mmCIF file of C-alpha atoms in Angstrom:
data_model
loop_
_atom_site.group_PDB
_atom_site.id
_atom_site.type_symbol
_atom_site.label_atom_id
_atom_site.label_comp_id
_atom_site.label_asym_id
_atom_site.label_seq_id
_atom_site.Cartn_x
_atom_site.Cartn_y
_atom_site.Cartn_z
ATOM 1 C CA MET A 276 -11.498 19.230 29.230
ATOM 2 C CA ASN A 277 -14.477 20.386 26.144
ATOM 3 C CA MET A 278 -14.431 19.649 22.615
ATOM 4 C CA SER A 279 -14.076 22.801 21.495
ATOM 5 C CA VAL A 280 -11.479 23.838 23.557
ATOM 6 C CA LEU A 281 -8.846 20.290 22.419
ATOM 7 C CA THR A 282 -9.814 21.016 18.899
ATOM 8 C CA LEU A 283 -9.395 23.999 18.912
ATOM 9 C CA GLN A 284 -5.713 23.488 20.867
ATOM 10 C CA GLU A 285 -3.093 23.520 17.103
ATOM 11 C CA TYR A 286 0.468 22.432 17.192
ATOM 12 C CA GLU A 287 2.646 25.197 15.605
ATOM 13 C CA PHE A 288 3.037 22.966 12.453
ATOM 14 C CA GLU A 289 -0.470 22.470 12.275
ATOM 15 C CA LYS A 290 -0.679 26.990 12.615
ATOM 16 C CA GLN A 291 1.734 27.248 9.820
ATOM 17 C CA PHE A 292 -0.121 24.911 7.544
ATOM 18 C CA ASN A 293 -0.346 26.694 4.292
ATOM 19 C CA GLU A 294 -2.984 24.894 2.761
ATOM 20 C CA ASN A 295 -4.113 27.179 -0.424
ATOM 21 C CA GLU A 296 -0.202 26.393 -1.152
ATOM 22 C CA ALA A 297 -1.362 23.462 -0.497
ATOM 23 C CA ILE A 298 -4.375 22.657 -3.014
ATOM 24 C CA GLN A 299 -3.077 24.653 -5.581
ATOM 25 C CA TRP A 300 0.456 22.074 -5.431
ATOM 26 C CA MET A 301 -1.878 19.287 -5.736
ATOM 27 C CA GLN A 302 -4.247 20.767 -8.294
ATOM 28 C CA GLU A 303 -0.734 21.448 -10.675
ATOM 29 C CA ASN A 304 0.881 18.490 -10.526
ATOM 30 C CA TRP A 305 -1.734 15.357 -8.499
ATOM 31 C CA LYS A 306 -1.317 13.566 -12.399
ATOM 32 C CA LYS A 307 2.700 12.532 -11.075
ATOM 33 C CA SER A 308 0.015 10.427 -9.017
ATOM 34 C CA PHE A 309 -0.427 8.184 -12.553
ATOM 35 C CA LEU A 310 3.638 8.239 -12.991
ATOM 36 C CA PHE A 311 3.882 6.886 -9.050
ATOM 37 C CA SER A 312 1.988 3.622 -10.009
ATOM 38 C CA ALA A 313 3.496 2.555 -14.078
ATOM 39 C CA LEU A 314 6.438 3.246 -11.220
ATOM 40 C CA TYR A 315 5.026 0.906 -8.452
ATOM 41 C CA ALA A 316 3.835 -1.611 -11.290
ATOM 42 C CA ALA A 317 7.065 -1.888 -13.597
ATOM 43 C CA PHE A 318 8.649 -2.318 -10.073
ATOM 44 C CA ILE A 319 6.483 -5.239 -8.379
ATOM 45 C CA PHE A 320 6.453 -6.689 -12.508
ATOM 46 C CA GLY A 321 10.154 -6.595 -12.668
ATOM 47 C CA GLY A 322 11.244 -7.288 -8.653
ATOM 48 C CA ARG A 323 9.315 -10.027 -8.916
ATOM 49 C CA HIS A 324 10.980 -11.772 -12.226
ATOM 50 C CA LEU A 325 14.667 -10.453 -10.513
ATOM 51 C CA MET A 326 13.795 -12.382 -7.038
ATOM 52 C CA ASN A 327 12.774 -16.124 -8.645
ATOM 53 C CA LYS A 328 16.595 -16.495 -8.727
ATOM 54 C CA ARG A 329 17.641 -14.929 -5.410
ATOM 55 C CA ALA A 330 17.426 -16.195 -1.686
ATOM 56 C CA LYS A 331 14.946 -13.859 0.308
ATOM 57 C CA PHE A 332 16.237 -10.801 1.670
ATOM 58 C CA GLU A 333 15.615 -11.066 6.064
ATOM 59 C CA LEU A 334 14.783 -6.657 7.059
ATOM 60 C CA ARG A 335 13.078 -7.853 9.944
ATOM 61 C CA LYS A 336 15.169 -4.514 11.190
ATOM 62 C CA PRO A 337 13.424 -2.019 9.120
ATOM 63 C CA LEU A 338 10.659 -3.566 8.779
ATOM 64 C CA VAL A 339 9.989 -2.254 12.346
ATOM 65 C CA LEU A 340 11.334 0.712 11.796
ATOM 66 C CA TRP A 341 8.953 1.663 8.425
ATOM 67 C CA SER A 342 5.880 0.115 9.908
ATOM 68 C CA LEU A 343 5.825 1.405 13.648
ATOM 69 C CA THR A 344 7.090 4.370 11.598
ATOM 70 C CA LEU A 345 3.583 4.510 9.949
ATOM 71 C CA ALA A 346 1.540 3.614 12.571
ATOM 72 C CA VAL A 347 2.731 6.623 15.032
ATOM 73 C CA PHE A 348 1.935 8.693 12.053
ATOM 74 C CA SER A 349 -1.346 6.786 11.503
ATOM 75 C CA ILE A 350 -2.013 7.561 14.643
ATOM 76 C CA PHE A 351 -1.447 11.502 15.200
ATOM 77 C CA GLY A 352 -3.291 11.252 11.938
ATOM 78 C CA ALA A 353 -6.787 9.977 13.881
ATOM 79 C CA LEU A 354 -5.873 11.781 17.498
ATOM 80 C CA ARG A 355 -6.237 14.818 14.834
ATOM 81 C CA THR A 356 -8.930 14.307 12.695
ATOM 82 C CA GLY A 357 -10.596 12.470 15.077
ATOM 83 C CA ALA A 358 -10.738 15.654 17.408
ATOM 84 C CA TYR A 359 -11.894 17.566 14.942
ATOM 85 C CA MET A 360 -14.663 15.351 13.076
ATOM 86 C CA VAL A 361 -16.257 14.497 17.003
ATOM 87 C CA TYR A 362 -16.429 18.459 17.769
ATOM 88 C CA ILE A 363 -17.837 19.181 13.276
ATOM 89 C CA LEU A 364 -20.482 15.555 14.429
ATOM 90 C CA MET A 365 -20.832 17.260 18.243
ATOM 91 C CA THR A 366 -21.952 20.647 17.546
ATOM 92 C CA LYS A 367 -22.787 21.192 13.694
ATOM 93 C CA GLY A 368 -24.092 17.867 13.016
ATOM 94 C CA LEU A 369 -23.971 15.357 10.565
ATOM 95 C CA LYS A 370 -24.153 16.801 7.364
ATOM 96 C CA GLN A 371 -21.727 19.087 8.743
ATOM 97 C CA SER A 372 -20.330 16.717 8.767
ATOM 98 C CA VAL A 373 -20.416 15.210 5.308
ATOM 99 C CA CYS A 374 -20.215 17.590 2.750
ATOM 100 C CA ASP A 375 -18.768 21.481 4.516
ATOM 101 C CA GLN A 376 -15.276 21.885 3.211
ATOM 102 C CA SER A 377 -13.411 22.366 6.472
ATOM 103 C CA PHE A 378 -11.985 19.308 6.609
ATOM 104 C CA TYR A 379 -9.779 21.098 4.344
ATOM 105 C CA ASN A 380 -9.580 24.401 5.995
ATOM 106 C CA GLY A 381 -9.803 23.788 9.991
ATOM 107 C CA PRO A 382 -6.985 25.068 11.824
ATOM 108 C CA VAL A 383 -5.723 21.325 13.111
ATOM 109 C CA SER A 384 -8.081 19.315 10.350
ATOM 110 C CA LYS A 385 -5.842 21.298 7.476
ATOM 111 C CA PHE A 386 -2.615 19.562 8.016
ATOM 112 C CA TRP A 387 -3.476 16.287 8.602
ATOM 113 C CA ALA A 388 -5.826 16.030 5.430
ATOM 114 C CA TYR A 389 -2.379 16.853 3.465
ATOM 115 C CA ALA A 390 -0.973 14.516 5.077
ATOM 116 C CA PHE A 391 -2.617 11.759 4.450
ATOM 117 C CA VAL A 392 -2.864 12.022 0.504
ATOM 118 C CA LEU A 393 1.315 12.842 0.464
ATOM 119 C CA SER A 394 1.144 9.111 2.287
ATOM 120 C CA LYS A 395 0.070 6.941 -0.084
ATOM 121 C CA ALA A 396 2.524 7.681 -2.427
ATOM 122 C CA PRO A 397 5.595 6.627 0.257
ATOM 123 C CA GLU A 398 3.025 4.409 1.584
ATOM 124 C CA LEU A 399 3.521 2.190 -1.612
ATOM 125 C CA GLY A 400 7.111 0.807 -0.108
ATOM 126 C CA ASP A 401 4.841 -1.970 1.443
ATOM 127 C CA THR A 402 5.085 -3.682 -0.568
ATOM 128 C CA ILE A 403 9.102 -3.335 -1.792
ATOM 129 C CA PHE A 404 9.276 -5.834 1.130
ATOM 130 C CA ILE A 405 6.389 -7.743 0.330
ATOM 131 C CA ILE A 406 9.066 -8.753 -3.174
ATOM 132 C CA LEU A 407 12.060 -8.278 -1.264
ATOM 133 C CA ARG A 408 10.848 -11.138 1.296
ATOM 134 C CA LYS A 409 9.838 -13.461 -1.066
ATOM 135 C CA GLN A 410 6.162 -13.226 0.510
ATOM 136 C CA LYS A 411 2.203 -13.760 -0.877
ATOM 137 C CA LEU A 412 1.891 -10.966 -3.420
ATOM 138 C CA ILE A 413 -2.360 -11.142 -3.503
ATOM 139 C CA PHE A 414 -3.808 -8.533 -5.516
ATOM 140 C CA LEU A 415 -6.190 -6.962 -3.147
ATOM 141 C CA HIS A 416 -2.228 -5.349 -1.854
ATOM 142 C CA TRP A 417 -1.123 -3.669 -4.836
ATOM 143 C CA TYR A 418 -4.734 -2.825 -5.818
ATOM 144 C CA HIS A 419 -5.486 -1.626 -2.651
ATOM 145 C CA HIS A 420 -2.496 0.994 -2.886
ATOM 146 C CA ILE A 421 -2.539 1.846 -7.037
ATOM 147 C CA THR A 422 -6.411 3.190 -6.051
ATOM 148 C CA VAL A 423 -5.697 4.950 -3.273
ATOM 149 C CA LEU A 424 -2.927 7.364 -4.463
ATOM 150 C CA LEU A 425 -4.763 7.779 -7.676
ATOM 151 C CA TYR A 426 -8.253 8.520 -6.026
ATOM 152 C CA SER A 427 -6.698 10.415 -3.094
ATOM 153 C CA TRP A 428 -4.457 13.254 -5.501
ATOM 154 C CA TYR A 429 -7.498 13.442 -7.829
ATOM 155 C CA SER A 430 -10.259 14.671 -4.952
ATOM 156 C CA TYR A 431 -7.732 16.387 -2.168
ATOM 157 C CA LYS A 432 -8.247 18.924 -5.426
ATOM 158 C CA ASP A 433 -10.817 19.562 -5.698
ATOM 159 C CA MET A 434 -12.210 19.961 -2.119
ATOM 160 C CA VAL A 435 -14.775 17.454 -2.388
ATOM 161 C CA ALA A 436 -17.325 16.655 0.099
ATOM 162 C CA GLY A 437 -17.179 13.624 2.827
ATOM 163 C CA GLY A 438 -13.332 13.941 2.586
ATOM 164 C CA GLY A 439 -13.178 14.223 5.938
ATOM 165 C CA TRP A 440 -15.220 10.723 6.845
ATOM 166 C CA PHE A 441 -12.794 8.480 4.140
ATOM 167 C CA MET A 442 -8.999 10.076 5.953
ATOM 168 C CA THR A 443 -9.646 9.658 9.551
ATOM 169 C CA MET A 444 -11.715 6.270 9.023
ATOM 170 C CA ASN A 445 -8.948 5.789 7.096
ATOM 171 C CA TYR A 446 -6.234 7.132 9.709
ATOM 172 C CA GLY A 447 -8.167 4.835 12.381
ATOM 173 C CA VAL A 448 -7.838 1.759 10.957
ATOM 174 C CA HIS A 449 -3.880 1.853 10.055
ATOM 175 C CA ALA A 450 -3.153 2.732 13.410
ATOM 176 C CA VAL A 451 -4.748 -0.490 14.304
ATOM 177 C CA MET A 452 -2.892 -1.821 11.751
ATOM 178 C CA TYR A 453 0.411 -0.500 11.335
ATOM 179 C CA SER A 454 0.670 -1.398 14.606
ATOM 180 C CA TYR A 455 -0.180 -4.941 13.946
ATOM 181 C CA TYR A 456 2.603 -5.050 11.530
ATOM 182 C CA ALA A 457 4.894 -3.827 13.730
ATOM 183 C CA LEU A 458 4.920 -6.603 16.622
ATOM 184 C CA ARG A 459 4.839 -9.010 14.588
ATOM 185 C CA ALA A 460 7.307 -7.392 12.946
ATOM 186 C CA ALA A 461 8.931 -7.617 16.108
ATOM 187 C CA GLY A 462 8.775 -10.996 16.386
ATOM 188 C CA PHE A 463 6.206 -10.248 19.287
ATOM 189 C CA ARG A 464 3.177 -13.330 18.858
ATOM 190 C CA VAL A 465 0.135 -11.716 18.447
ATOM 191 C CA SER A 466 -3.210 -12.907 18.191
ATOM 192 C CA ARG A 467 -5.266 -14.230 15.204
ATOM 193 C CA LYS A 468 -7.697 -12.235 16.280
ATOM 194 C CA PHE A 469 -6.296 -8.681 16.461
ATOM 195 C CA ALA A 470 -5.457 -9.641 12.766
ATOM 196 C CA MET A 471 -9.256 -11.247 11.767
ATOM 197 C CA PHE A 472 -10.624 -7.803 13.451
ATOM 198 C CA ILE A 473 -8.424 -5.139 10.676
ATOM 199 C CA THR A 474 -9.657 -7.339 8.669
ATOM 200 C CA LEU A 475 -13.796 -6.706 9.538
ATOM 201 C CA SER A 476 -12.221 -2.589 10.803
ATOM 202 C CA GLN A 477 -12.237 -2.482 7.300
ATOM 203 C CA ILE A 478 -15.085 -4.514 5.914
ATOM 204 C CA THR A 479 -16.843 -1.298 7.551
ATOM 205 C CA GLN A 480 -14.232 1.318 6.721
ATOM 206 C CA MET A 481 -15.458 0.689 2.857
ATOM 207 C CA LEU A 482 -19.362 -0.334 3.779
ATOM 208 C CA MET A 483 -19.055 3.399 5.360
ATOM 209 C CA GLY A 484 -17.256 4.627 2.512
ATOM 210 C CA CYS A 485 -20.712 3.629 0.204
ATOM 211 C CA VAL A 486 -23.255 4.989 3.022
ATOM 212 C CA ILE A 487 -20.499 8.547 2.587
ATOM 213 C CA ASN A 488 -20.210 7.926 -1.149
ATOM 214 C CA TYR A 489 -23.800 8.183 -0.872
ATOM 215 C CA LEU A 490 -25.630 10.258 0.904
ATOM 216 C CA VAL A 491 -22.788 12.619 -0.870
ATOM 217 C CA PHE A 492 -24.537 11.891 -4.155
ATOM 218 C CA TYR A 493 -28.492 13.159 -1.914
ATOM 219 C CA TRP A 494 -27.595 15.936 -0.276
ATOM 220 C CA MET A 495 -25.093 17.170 -3.824
ATOM 221 C CA GLN A 496 -29.053 17.680 -5.158
ATOM 222 C CA GLN A 497 -30.258 20.113 -2.864
ATOM 223 C CA ASP A 498 -26.758 21.724 -3.863
ATOM 224 C CA GLN A 499 -25.848 20.712 0.056
ATOM 225 C CA CYS A 500 -22.284 19.188 -0.751
ATOM 226 C CA HIS A 501 -19.480 20.430 -2.857
ATOM 227 C CA SER A 502 -18.449 17.254 -5.172
ATOM 228 C CA HIS A 503 -19.250 15.760 -9.090
ATOM 229 C CA PHE A 504 -20.910 12.874 -10.589
ATOM 230 C CA GLN A 505 -17.419 11.783 -12.290
ATOM 231 C CA ASN A 506 -15.907 11.416 -8.632
ATOM 232 C CA ILE A 507 -18.576 9.973 -6.657
ATOM 233 C CA PHE A 508 -18.828 7.927 -10.309
ATOM 234 C CA TRP A 509 -15.590 6.975 -8.782
ATOM 235 C CA SER A 510 -15.804 6.423 -4.757
ATOM 236 C CA SER A 511 -18.679 4.450 -4.750
ATOM 237 C CA LEU A 512 -16.778 2.012 -7.688
ATOM 238 C CA MET A 513 -13.961 2.146 -5.309
ATOM 239 C CA TYR A 514 -14.947 1.411 -2.138
ATOM 240 C CA LEU A 515 -17.331 -1.460 -3.565
ATOM 241 C CA SER A 516 -15.219 -3.734 -4.947
ATOM 242 C CA TYR A 517 -12.916 -2.938 -1.811
ATOM 243 C CA LEU A 518 -15.746 -4.519 -0.450
ATOM 244 C CA VAL A 519 -15.888 -8.283 -1.586
ATOM 245 C CA LEU A 520 -12.094 -8.235 -2.100
ATOM 246 C CA PHE A 521 -11.870 -7.552 1.325
ATOM 247 C CA CYS A 522 -15.030 -9.289 1.958
ATOM 248 C CA HIS A 523 -13.316 -12.026 0.337
ATOM 249 C CA PHE A 524 -10.668 -11.926 1.681
ATOM 250 C CA PHE A 525 -11.811 -12.834 5.112
ATOM 251 C CA PHE A 526 -13.755 -15.647 4.437
ATOM 252 C CA GLU A 527 -9.921 -17.116 2.128
ATOM 253 C CA ALA A 528 -7.738 -16.801 5.542
ATOM 254 C CA TYR A 529 -10.102 -17.070 8.223
ATOM 255 C CA ILE A 530 -13.743 -18.591 7.334
ATOM 256 C CA GLY A 531 -12.431 -21.404 5.068
ATOM 257 C CA LYS A 532 -9.139 -21.932 7.018
ATOM 258 C CA MET A 533 -11.177 -22.317 9.946
ATOM 259 C CA ARG A 534 -13.536 -24.808 8.433
ATOM 260 C CA LYS A 535 -10.724 -26.848 6.620
ATOM 261 C CA THR A 536 -9.275 -27.108 10.271
ATOM 262 C CA THR A 537 -12.975 -28.536 12.013
ATOM 263 C CA LYS A 538 -12.652 -31.275 8.932
ATOM 264 C CA ALA A 539 -9.164 -31.931 9.577
ATOM 265 C CA GLU A 540 -10.179 -33.214 12.977
#
């Protein structure tokens, strides 16, 4: 089966999805992401305070279900958007894959683009399990959740260039990451190398995000990319900060511990 046929085969829910209504809704409501972020931050600090004097909850089965649901969602999202992006790359080239707005209204990708931005609100639920199970909550975790939510809702309404790359990469990384979380929550022993691979994938994603932002900015000067400087600025700042934080996390979680283990021996 060739790529064009694969890409054009739509499921009924993808056919019926009205991206114009979705974009209009986001244009009118995107600022609600600030409210969700504020409530999320309040829950973090309030929840940690309440849990200080309480015994932790186990929540293993709900966590398995939660992680598995997000894993399946991300896998389908990665496959559908990935097929579309590969098709655009193979038939129209890199510039078209970065600059064209067809990702937001393409026959397959339009549904998954909207599903992606909406999913960033319920994904905040990851932190509920960390708080209630009294696990370590690092800055990278909640900072990443808040900024991705804000940027995704802010950008979708303008159908900015680069969105296809950003969303497809995130779907792909999350497909692996949530599958790993589901396995761990279910009690399976998973190699530490798998966790290292996920973090390296996230670092690669952030590097690619910086590259895509540069390409959007470069081609925008030639009036070939639909974006604006403010969006590129915030996106670049976001991806650069992620890059630094994920690199720091990788060093602390893996390289630093390996050195300590070596010294102990």
